[in-house]
Every structure is written in C-alpha cells, then in structure tokens.
PDB file of C-alpha atoms and ligand atoms in Angstrom:
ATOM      1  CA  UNK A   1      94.909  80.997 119.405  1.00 71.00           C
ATOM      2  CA  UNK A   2      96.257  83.785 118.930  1.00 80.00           C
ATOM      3  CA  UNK A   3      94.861  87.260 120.399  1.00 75.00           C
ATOM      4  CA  UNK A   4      94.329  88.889 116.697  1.00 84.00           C
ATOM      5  CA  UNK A   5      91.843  86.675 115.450  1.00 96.00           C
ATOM      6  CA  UNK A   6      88.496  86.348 117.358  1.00 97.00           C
ATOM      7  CA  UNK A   7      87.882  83.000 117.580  1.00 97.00           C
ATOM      8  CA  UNK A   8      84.815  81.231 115.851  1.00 98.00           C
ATOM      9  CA  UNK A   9      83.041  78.274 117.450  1.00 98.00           C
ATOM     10  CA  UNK A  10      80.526  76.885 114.647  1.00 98.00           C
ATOM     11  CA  UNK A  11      77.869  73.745 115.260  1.00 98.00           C
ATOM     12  CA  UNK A  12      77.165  72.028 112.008  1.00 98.00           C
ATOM     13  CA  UNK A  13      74.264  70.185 113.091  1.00 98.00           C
ATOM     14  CA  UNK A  14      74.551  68.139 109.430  1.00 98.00           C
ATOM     15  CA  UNK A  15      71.511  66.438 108.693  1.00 98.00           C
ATOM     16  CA  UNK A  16      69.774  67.055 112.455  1.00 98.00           C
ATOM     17  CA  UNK A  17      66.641  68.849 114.046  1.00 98.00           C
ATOM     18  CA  UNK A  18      63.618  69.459 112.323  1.00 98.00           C
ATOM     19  CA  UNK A  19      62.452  73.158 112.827  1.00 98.00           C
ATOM     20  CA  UNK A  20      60.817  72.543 116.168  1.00 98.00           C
ATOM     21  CA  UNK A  21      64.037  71.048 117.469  1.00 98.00           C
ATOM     22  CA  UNK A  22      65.807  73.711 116.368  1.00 98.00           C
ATOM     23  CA  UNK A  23      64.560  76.308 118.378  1.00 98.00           C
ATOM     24  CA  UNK A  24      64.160  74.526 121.035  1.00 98.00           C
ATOM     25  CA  UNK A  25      67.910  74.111 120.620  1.00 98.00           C
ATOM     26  CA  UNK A  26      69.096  77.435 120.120  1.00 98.00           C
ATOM     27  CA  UNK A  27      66.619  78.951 122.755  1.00 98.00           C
ATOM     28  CA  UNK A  28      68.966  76.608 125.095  1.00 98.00           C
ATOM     29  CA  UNK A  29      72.342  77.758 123.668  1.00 98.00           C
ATOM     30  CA  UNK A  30      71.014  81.193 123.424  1.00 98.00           C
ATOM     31  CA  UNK A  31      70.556  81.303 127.507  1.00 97.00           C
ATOM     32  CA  UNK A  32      74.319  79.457 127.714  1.00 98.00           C
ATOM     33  CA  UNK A  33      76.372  81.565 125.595  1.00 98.00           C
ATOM     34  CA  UNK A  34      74.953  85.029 126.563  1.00 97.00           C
ATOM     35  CA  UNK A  35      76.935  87.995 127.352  1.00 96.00           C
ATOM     36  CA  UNK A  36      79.908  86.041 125.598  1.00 97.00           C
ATOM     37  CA  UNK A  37      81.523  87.875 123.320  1.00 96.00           C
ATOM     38  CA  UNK A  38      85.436  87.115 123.149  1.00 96.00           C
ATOM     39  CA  UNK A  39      84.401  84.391 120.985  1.00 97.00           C
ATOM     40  CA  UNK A  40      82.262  84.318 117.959  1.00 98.00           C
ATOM     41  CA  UNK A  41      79.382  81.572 118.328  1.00 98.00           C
ATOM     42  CA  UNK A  42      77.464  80.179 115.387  1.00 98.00           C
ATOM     43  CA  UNK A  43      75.055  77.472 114.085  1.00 98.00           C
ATOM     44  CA  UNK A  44      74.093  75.726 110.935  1.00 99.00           C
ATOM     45  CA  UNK A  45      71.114  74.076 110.848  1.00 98.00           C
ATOM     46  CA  UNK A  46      69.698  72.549 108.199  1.00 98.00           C
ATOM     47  CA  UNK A  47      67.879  74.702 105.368  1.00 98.00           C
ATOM     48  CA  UNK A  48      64.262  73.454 106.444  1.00 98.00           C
ATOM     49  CA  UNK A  49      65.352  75.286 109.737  1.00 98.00           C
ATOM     50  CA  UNK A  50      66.923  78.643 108.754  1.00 98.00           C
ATOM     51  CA  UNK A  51      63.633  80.617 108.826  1.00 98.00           C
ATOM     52  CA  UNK A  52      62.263  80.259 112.224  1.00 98.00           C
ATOM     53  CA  UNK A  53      65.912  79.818 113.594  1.00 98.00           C
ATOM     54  CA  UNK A  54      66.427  83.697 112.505  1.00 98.00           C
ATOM     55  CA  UNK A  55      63.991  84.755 115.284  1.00 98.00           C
ATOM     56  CA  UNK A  56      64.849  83.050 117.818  1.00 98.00           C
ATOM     57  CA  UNK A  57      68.081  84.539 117.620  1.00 98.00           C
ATOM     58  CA  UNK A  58      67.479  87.885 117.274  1.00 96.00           C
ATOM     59  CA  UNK A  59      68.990  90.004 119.962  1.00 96.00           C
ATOM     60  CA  UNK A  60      71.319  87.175 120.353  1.00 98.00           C
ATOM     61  CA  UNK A  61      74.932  87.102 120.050  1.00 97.00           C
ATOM     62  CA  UNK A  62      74.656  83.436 118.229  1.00 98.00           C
ATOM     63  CA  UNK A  63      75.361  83.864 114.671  1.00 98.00           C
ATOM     64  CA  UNK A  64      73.722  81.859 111.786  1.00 98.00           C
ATOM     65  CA  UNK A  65      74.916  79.371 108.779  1.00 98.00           C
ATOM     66  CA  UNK A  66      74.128  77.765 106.088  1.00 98.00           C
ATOM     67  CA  UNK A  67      75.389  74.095 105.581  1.00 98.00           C
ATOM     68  CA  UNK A  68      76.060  75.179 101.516  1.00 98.00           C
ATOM     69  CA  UNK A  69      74.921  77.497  99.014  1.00 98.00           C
ATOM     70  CA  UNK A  70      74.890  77.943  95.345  1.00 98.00           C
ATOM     71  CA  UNK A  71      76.696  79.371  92.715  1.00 98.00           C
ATOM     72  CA  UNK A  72      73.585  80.511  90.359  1.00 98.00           C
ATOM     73  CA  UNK A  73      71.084  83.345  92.442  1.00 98.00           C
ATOM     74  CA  UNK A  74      68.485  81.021  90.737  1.00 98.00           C
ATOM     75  CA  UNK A  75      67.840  79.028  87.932  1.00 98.00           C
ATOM     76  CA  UNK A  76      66.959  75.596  87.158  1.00 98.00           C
ATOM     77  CA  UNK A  77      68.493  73.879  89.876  1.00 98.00           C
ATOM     78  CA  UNK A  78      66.771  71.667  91.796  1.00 98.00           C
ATOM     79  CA  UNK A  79      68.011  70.996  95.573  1.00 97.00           C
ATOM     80  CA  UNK A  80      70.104  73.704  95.580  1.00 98.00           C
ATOM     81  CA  UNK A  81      69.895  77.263  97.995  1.00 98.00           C
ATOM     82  CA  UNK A  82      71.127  80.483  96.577  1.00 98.00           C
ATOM     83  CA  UNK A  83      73.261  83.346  98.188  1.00 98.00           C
ATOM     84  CA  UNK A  84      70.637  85.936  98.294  1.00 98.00           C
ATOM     85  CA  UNK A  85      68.158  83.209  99.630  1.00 98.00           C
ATOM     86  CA  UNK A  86      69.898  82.272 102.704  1.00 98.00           C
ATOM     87  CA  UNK A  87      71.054  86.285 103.110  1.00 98.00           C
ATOM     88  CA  UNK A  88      67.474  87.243 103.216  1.00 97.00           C
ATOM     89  CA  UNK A  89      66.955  84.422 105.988  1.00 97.00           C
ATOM     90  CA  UNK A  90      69.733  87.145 108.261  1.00 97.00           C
ATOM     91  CA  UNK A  91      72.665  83.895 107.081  1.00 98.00           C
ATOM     92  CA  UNK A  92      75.630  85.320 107.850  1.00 98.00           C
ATOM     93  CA  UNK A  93      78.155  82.378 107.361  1.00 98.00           C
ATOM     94  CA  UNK A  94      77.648  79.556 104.825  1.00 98.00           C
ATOM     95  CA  UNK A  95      79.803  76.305 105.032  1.00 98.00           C
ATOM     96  CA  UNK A  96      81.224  75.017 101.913  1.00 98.00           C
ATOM     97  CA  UNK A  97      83.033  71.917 100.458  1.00 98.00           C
ATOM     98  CA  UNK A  98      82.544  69.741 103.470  1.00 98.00           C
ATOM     99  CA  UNK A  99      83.719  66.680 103.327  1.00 98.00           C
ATOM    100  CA  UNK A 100      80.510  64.995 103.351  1.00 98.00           C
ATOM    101  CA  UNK A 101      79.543  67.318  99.858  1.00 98.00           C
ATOM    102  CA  UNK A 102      82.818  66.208  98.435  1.00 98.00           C
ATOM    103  CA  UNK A 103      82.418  62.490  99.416  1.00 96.00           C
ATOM    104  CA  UNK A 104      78.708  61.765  99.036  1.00 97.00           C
ATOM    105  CA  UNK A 105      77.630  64.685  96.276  1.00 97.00           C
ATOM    106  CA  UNK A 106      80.848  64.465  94.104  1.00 97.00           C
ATOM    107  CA  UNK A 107      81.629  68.287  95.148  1.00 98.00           C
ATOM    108  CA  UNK A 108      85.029  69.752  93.514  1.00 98.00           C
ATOM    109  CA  UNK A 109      87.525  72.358  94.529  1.00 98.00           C
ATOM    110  CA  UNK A 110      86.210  73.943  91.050  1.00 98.00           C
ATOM    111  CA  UNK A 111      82.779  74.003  92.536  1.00 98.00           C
ATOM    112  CA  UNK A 112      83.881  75.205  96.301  1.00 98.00           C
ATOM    113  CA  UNK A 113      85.402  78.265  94.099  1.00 98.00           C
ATOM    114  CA  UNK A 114      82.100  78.969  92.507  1.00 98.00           C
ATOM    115  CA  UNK A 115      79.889  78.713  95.956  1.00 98.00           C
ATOM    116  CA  UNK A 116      82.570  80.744  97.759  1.00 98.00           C
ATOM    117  CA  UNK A 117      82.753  83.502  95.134  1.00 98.00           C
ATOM    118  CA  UNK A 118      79.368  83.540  94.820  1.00 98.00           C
ATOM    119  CA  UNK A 119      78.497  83.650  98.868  1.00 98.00           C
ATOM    120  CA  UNK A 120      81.432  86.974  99.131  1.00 98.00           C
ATOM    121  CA  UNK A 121      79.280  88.414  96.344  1.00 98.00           C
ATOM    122  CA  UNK A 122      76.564  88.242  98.304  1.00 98.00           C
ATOM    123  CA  UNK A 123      77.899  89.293 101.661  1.00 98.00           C
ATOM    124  CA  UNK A 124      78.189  86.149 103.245  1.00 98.00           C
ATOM    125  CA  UNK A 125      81.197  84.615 104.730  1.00 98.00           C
ATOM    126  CA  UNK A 126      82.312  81.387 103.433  1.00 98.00           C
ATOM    127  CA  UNK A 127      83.724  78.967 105.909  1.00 99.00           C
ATOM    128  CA  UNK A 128      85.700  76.435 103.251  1.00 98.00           C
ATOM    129  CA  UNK A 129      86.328  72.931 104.615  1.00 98.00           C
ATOM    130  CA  UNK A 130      89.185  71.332 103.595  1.00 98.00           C
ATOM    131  CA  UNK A 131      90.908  67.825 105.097  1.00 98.00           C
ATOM    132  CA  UNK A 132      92.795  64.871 103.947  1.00 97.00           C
ATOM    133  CA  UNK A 133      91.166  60.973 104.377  1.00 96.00           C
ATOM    134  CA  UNK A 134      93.505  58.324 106.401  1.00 95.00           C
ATOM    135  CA  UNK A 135      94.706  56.645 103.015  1.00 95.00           C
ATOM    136  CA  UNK A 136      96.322  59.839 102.171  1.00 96.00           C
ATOM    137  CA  UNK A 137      97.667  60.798 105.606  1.00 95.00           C
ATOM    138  CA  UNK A 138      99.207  57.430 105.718  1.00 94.00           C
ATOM    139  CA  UNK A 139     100.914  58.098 102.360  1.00 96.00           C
ATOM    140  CA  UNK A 140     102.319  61.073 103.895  1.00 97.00           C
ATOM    141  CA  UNK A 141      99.978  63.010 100.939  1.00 98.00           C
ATOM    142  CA  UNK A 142      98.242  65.594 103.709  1.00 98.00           C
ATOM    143  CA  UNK A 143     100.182  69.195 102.540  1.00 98.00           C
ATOM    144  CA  UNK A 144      99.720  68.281  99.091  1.00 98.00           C
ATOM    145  CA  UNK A 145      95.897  67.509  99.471  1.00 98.00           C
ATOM    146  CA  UNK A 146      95.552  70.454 101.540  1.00 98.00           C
ATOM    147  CA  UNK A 147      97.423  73.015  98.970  1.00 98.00           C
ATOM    148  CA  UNK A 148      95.290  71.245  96.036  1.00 98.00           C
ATOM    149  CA  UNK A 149      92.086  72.267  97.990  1.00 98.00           C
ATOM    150  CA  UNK A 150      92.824  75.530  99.073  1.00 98.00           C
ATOM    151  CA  UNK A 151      94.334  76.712  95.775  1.00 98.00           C
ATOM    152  CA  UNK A 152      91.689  75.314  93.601  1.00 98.00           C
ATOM    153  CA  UNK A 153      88.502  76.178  96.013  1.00 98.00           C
ATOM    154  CA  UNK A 154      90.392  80.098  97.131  1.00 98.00           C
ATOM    155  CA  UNK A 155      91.406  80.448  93.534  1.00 98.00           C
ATOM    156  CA  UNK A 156      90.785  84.262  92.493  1.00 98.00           C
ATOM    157  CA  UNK A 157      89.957  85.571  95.624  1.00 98.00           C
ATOM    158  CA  UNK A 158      90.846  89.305  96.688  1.00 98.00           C
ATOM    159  CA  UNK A 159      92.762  89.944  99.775  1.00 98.00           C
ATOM    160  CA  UNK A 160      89.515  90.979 101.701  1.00 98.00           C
ATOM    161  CA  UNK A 161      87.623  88.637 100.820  1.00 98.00           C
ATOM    162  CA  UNK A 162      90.249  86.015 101.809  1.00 98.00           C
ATOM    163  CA  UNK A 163      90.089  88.207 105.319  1.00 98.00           C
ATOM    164  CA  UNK A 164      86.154  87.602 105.041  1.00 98.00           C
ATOM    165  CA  UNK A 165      86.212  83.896 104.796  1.00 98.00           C
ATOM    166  CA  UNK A 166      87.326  81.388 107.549  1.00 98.00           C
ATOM    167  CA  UNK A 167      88.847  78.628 106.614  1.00 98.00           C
ATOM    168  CA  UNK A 168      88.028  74.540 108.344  1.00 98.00           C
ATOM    169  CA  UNK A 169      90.539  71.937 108.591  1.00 98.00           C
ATOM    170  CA  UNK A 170      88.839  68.950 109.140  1.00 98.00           C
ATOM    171  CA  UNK A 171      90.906  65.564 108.447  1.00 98.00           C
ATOM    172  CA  UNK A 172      88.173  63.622 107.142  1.00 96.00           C
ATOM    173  CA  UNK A 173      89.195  60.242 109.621  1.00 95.00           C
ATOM    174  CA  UNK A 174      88.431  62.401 112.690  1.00 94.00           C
ATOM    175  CA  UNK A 175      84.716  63.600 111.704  1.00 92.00           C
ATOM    176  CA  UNK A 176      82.801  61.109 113.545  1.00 87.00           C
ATOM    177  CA  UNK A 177      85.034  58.642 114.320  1.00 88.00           C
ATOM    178  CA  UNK A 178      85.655  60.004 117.945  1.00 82.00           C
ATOM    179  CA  UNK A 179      89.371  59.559 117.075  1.00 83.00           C
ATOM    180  CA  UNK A 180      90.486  63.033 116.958  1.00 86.00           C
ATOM    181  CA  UNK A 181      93.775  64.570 115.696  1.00 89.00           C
ATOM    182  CA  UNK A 182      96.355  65.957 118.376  1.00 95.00           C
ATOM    183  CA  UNK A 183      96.605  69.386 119.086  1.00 96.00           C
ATOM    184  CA  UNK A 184     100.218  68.857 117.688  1.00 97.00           C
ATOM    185  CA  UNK A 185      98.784  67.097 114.426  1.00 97.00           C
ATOM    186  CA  UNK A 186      96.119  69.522 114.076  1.00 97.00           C
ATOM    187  CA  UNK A 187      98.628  72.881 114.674  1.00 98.00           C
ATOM    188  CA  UNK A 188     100.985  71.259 111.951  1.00 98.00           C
ATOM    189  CA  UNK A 189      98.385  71.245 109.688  1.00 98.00           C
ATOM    190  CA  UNK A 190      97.277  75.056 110.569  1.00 98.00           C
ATOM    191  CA  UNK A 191     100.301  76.329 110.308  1.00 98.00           C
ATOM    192  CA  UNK A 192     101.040  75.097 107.440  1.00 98.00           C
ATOM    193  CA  UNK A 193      97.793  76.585 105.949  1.00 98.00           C
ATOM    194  CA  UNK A 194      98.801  79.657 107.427  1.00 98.00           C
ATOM    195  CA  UNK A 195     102.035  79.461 105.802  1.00 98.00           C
ATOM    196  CA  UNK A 196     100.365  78.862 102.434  1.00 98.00           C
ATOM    197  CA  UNK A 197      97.943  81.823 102.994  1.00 98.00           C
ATOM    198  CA  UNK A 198     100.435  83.965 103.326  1.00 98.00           C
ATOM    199  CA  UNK A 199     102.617  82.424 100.401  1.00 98.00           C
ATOM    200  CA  UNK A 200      99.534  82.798  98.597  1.00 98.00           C
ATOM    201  CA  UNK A 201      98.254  86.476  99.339  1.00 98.00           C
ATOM    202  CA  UNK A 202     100.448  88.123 101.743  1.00 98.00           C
ATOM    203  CA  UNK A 203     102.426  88.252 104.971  1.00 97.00           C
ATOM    204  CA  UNK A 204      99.120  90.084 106.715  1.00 97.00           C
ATOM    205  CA  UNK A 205      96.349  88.182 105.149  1.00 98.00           C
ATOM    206  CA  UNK A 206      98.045  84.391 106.290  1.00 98.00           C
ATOM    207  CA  UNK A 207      98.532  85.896 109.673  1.00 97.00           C
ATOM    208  CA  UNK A 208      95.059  87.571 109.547  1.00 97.00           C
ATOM    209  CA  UNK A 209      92.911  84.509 108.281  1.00 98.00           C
ATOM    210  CA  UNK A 210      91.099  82.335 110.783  1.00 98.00           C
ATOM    211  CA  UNK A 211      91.300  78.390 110.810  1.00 98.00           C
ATOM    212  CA  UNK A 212      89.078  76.538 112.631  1.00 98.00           C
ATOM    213  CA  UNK A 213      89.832  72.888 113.584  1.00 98.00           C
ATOM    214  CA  UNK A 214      87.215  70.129 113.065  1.00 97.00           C
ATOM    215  CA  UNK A 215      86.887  66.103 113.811  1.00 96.00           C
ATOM    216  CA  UNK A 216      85.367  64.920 117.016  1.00 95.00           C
ATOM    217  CA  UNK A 217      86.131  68.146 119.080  1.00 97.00           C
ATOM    218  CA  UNK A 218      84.208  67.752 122.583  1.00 97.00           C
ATOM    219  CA  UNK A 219      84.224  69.733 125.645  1.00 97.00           C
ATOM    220  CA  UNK A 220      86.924  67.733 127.311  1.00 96.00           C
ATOM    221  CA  UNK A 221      88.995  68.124 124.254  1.00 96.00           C
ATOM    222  CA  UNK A 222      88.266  71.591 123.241  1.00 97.00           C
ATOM    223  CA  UNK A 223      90.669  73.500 125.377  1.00 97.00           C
ATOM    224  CA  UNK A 224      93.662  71.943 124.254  1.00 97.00           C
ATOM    225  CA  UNK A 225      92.801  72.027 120.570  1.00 97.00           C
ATOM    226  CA  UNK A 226      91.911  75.816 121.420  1.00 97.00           C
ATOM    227  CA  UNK A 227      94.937  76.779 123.032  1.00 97.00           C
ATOM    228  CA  UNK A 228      97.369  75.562 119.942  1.00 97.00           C
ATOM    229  CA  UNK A 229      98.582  79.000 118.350  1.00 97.00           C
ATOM    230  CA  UNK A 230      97.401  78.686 114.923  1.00 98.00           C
ATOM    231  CA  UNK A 231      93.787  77.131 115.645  1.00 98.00           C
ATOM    232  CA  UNK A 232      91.361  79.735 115.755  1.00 98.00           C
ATOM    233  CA  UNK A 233      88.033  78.139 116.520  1.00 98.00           C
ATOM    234  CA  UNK A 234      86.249  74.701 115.867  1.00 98.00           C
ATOM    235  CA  UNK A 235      83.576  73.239 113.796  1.00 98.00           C
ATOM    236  CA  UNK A 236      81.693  71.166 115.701  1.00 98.00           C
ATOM    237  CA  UNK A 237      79.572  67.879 114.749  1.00 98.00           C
ATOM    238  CA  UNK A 238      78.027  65.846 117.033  1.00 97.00           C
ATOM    239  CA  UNK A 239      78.794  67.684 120.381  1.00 98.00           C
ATOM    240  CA  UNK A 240      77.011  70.903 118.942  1.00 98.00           C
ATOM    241  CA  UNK A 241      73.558  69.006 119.145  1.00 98.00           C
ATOM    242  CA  UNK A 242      73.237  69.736 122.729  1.00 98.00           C
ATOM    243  CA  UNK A 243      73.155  73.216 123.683  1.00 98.00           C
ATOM    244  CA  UNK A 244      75.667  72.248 127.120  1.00 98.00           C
ATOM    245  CA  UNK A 245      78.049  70.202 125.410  1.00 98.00           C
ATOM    246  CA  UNK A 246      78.291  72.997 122.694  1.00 98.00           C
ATOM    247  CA  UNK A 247      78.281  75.510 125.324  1.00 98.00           C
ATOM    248  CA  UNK A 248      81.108  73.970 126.970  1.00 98.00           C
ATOM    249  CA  UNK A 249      83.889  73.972 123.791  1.00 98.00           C
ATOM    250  CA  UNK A 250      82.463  78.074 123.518  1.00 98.00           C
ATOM    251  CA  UNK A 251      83.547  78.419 126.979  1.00 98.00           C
ATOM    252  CA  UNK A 252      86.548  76.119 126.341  1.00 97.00           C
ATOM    253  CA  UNK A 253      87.230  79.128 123.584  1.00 96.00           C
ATOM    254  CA  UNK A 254      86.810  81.658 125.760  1.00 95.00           C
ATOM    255  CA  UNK A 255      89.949  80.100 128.101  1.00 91.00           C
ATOM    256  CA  UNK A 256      91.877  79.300 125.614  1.00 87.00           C
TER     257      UNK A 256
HETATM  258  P1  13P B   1      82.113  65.588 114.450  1.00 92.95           P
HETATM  259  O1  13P B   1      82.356  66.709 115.427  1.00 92.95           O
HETATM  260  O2  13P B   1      80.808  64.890 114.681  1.00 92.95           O
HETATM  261  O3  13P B   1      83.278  64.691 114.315  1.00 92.95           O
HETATM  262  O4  13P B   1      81.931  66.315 113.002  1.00 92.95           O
HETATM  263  C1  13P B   1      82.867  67.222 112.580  1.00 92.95           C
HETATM  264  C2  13P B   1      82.354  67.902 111.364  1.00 92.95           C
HETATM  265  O5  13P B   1      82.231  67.310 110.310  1.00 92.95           O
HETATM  266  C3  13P B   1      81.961  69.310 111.479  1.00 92.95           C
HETATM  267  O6  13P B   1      81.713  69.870 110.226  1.00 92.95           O
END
C-alpha cells in the first residue's frame, strides 16, 4: 500500500443474506469497524437488500455497493438496476464485470464500458473487476487478458473519472477456491496495471488509481496481501459474510 491512496476494503456478499440478514450483518460490522477511518470500508449486498441496508448505515463510516448496474436509466429491461436507482438507495460504489457476470451472464468488456460510463454519469464509483482463469495463466496469457479488459471496459474514460473508479484484480482460479495468489503474484499483476494506467492516461492518474486485490483473501492472509506496494485494498467473498472475519482484513488494512 502505498500512503497516497486510502485503501478500500469491499465485501461482495454475491448471492447472500436476505434483507433481514443483512442488517443484522451490517449492524455487527457497523459496531467493529467504528471510528476507523484510515481505511475505506464497504459492502455490497444484494439488490433485494440495498433499501433497508441504507439505514442501518447511516451515521456509519461503512460505505454501500451495488453488485452491478445498468447502462439504460430505464427502459425495457428486465432484471436489470439502473444508475439513478441504486444512487437514490445512498449507493455509492457499484461493482462491475465480475467474473461471475462475465462467466455465467455472458458480460463483455464492451458492456463493462457501458455500466461504468453510465455509473460516473451518475455519480457513482465503479469498481471494475478484471482477472485471468488458470488456462490462461498457465499459457503465460495473464498481461494480455488483463490489458484486453482494462482497455476495452476503461475505454473513453476522462482522467477523473479514471481517479473516481477503483479498479479489482481478481484471478478468477483464486475466487473461491481458497487457493489464493501470492502477495508476489498478486503485486506483479498490480503493478503491471499500474503501469498500464499510467501508459494509458498519465504518470499521476496510474500512480493515483486504486487496485484492490481479490480471490480467497481472509484475515490470516490479509496483511500480507495488504502490505504489497501496489495493492490498495481487497474485495472480499466469502470472509465478508461474517462481520469479525470481515472486520479482521479492515483491521489487517489498517496495519498494513
Ligand atoms: P472469495 O473471497 O470468496 O474468493 O471471492 C472473491 C470475490 O469474487 C470477490 O468479488
């Protein structure tokens, strides 16, 4: 980490909690992460949740995310969540272009572009996954996979905007898997989005952009991701459904 980019500490809960559960959950966090404010914590529970989430958070320093959003502010589109929905809901981050979108819901680079654009326009901050599968790591494919994803799914972006949105490595073998990357494969990988930030926009922007590291990160693996200069944060899976665990990698940021 590095001490000119806060870091950010997201829980993507995925498809977890009904409503009930989710306040119940972030009541928890709420009490665990209070007062903390070196590091940015957020949460993204599902959409049935968002509403009475909001509340419960209020007065809070725990931020809140949507798992996606879409392009269109409405229209004939059903399943789908617009920006100015989720921003009415006090969303503040929206994840795009996971991997599970991109494996399971046929989700392009073209169409991360659209939801990102579409979230700045809005004022929400899109936090764009990207992430290689094993079959492509092994075939020593990773920086080309990750330069196809960020160029196609940042493509048009202004500088500030690029400054607005973080930025998720998550190499998809390590979500879930419990097989996480090193902190020296993960860094690699970081730096060399940073590197192609910067190639991209400029000198400032690549060393002002945040990149989070996901894939199995748990509290007794947290700090040592953390502490690897170019990761700036996690998103977090499975350990961010209990409010210690969770707690634990935000305090593991906080060390770091
Ligand atoms: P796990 O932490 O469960 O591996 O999930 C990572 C992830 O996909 C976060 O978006």
């Amino acid at each position: 980490m590095n001490p000119n980019r806060k870091p950010i500490i997201a829980g993507n809960w995925k498809m977890y909690k009904t409503a009930a559960e989710a306040v119940a959950l972030v009541n928890a966090l709420k009490a665990e992460v209070a007062g903390i404010e070196t590091v940015e914590t957020v949460v993204c529970p599902p959409f049935t949740a968002l509403a009475v989430v909001q509340p419960a958070l209020a007065g809070s320093n725990v931020q809140l995310a949507a798992q996606n959003v879409h392009w269109e502010k409405e229209g004939a589109f059903t399943g789908e969540v617009s920006a100015p929905m989720l921003k009415e809901l006090g969303v503040r981050y929206a994840v795009i272009g996971h991997s599970e979108r991109r494996q399971f819901f046929g989700e392009t680079d073209a169409g991360v572009n659209k939801r990102a654009k579409a979230a700045l326009a809005n004022g929400l901050r899109p936090i764009v996954c990207v992430g290689e599968t094993l079959k492509e790591r092994e075939a020593n494919r990773t920086e080309q996979v990750i330069k196809t994803q960020i160029t196609g799914g940042l493509a048009g972006l202004s500088k500030n905007e690029m400054l607005e949105t973080v930025i998720a490595y998550e190499p998809v073998w390590a979500i879930g898997t419990g097989k996480t990357a090193s902190p020296q494969q993960a860094q690699d990988v970081h730096a060399f989005i940073r590197k192609l930030i910067a190639s991209l926009f400029d000198a400032d922007t690549g060393a002002r952009v945040r990149i989070q590291y996901g894939g199995s990160v748990k509290p007794d693996n947290a700090k040592e991701l953390l502490g690897q200069p170019d990761i700036d944060g996690a998103l977090v899976g499975g350990a961010s459904l209990k409010a210690d665990g969770f707690a634990a990698i935000v305090k593991a940021g906080v060390q770091a």
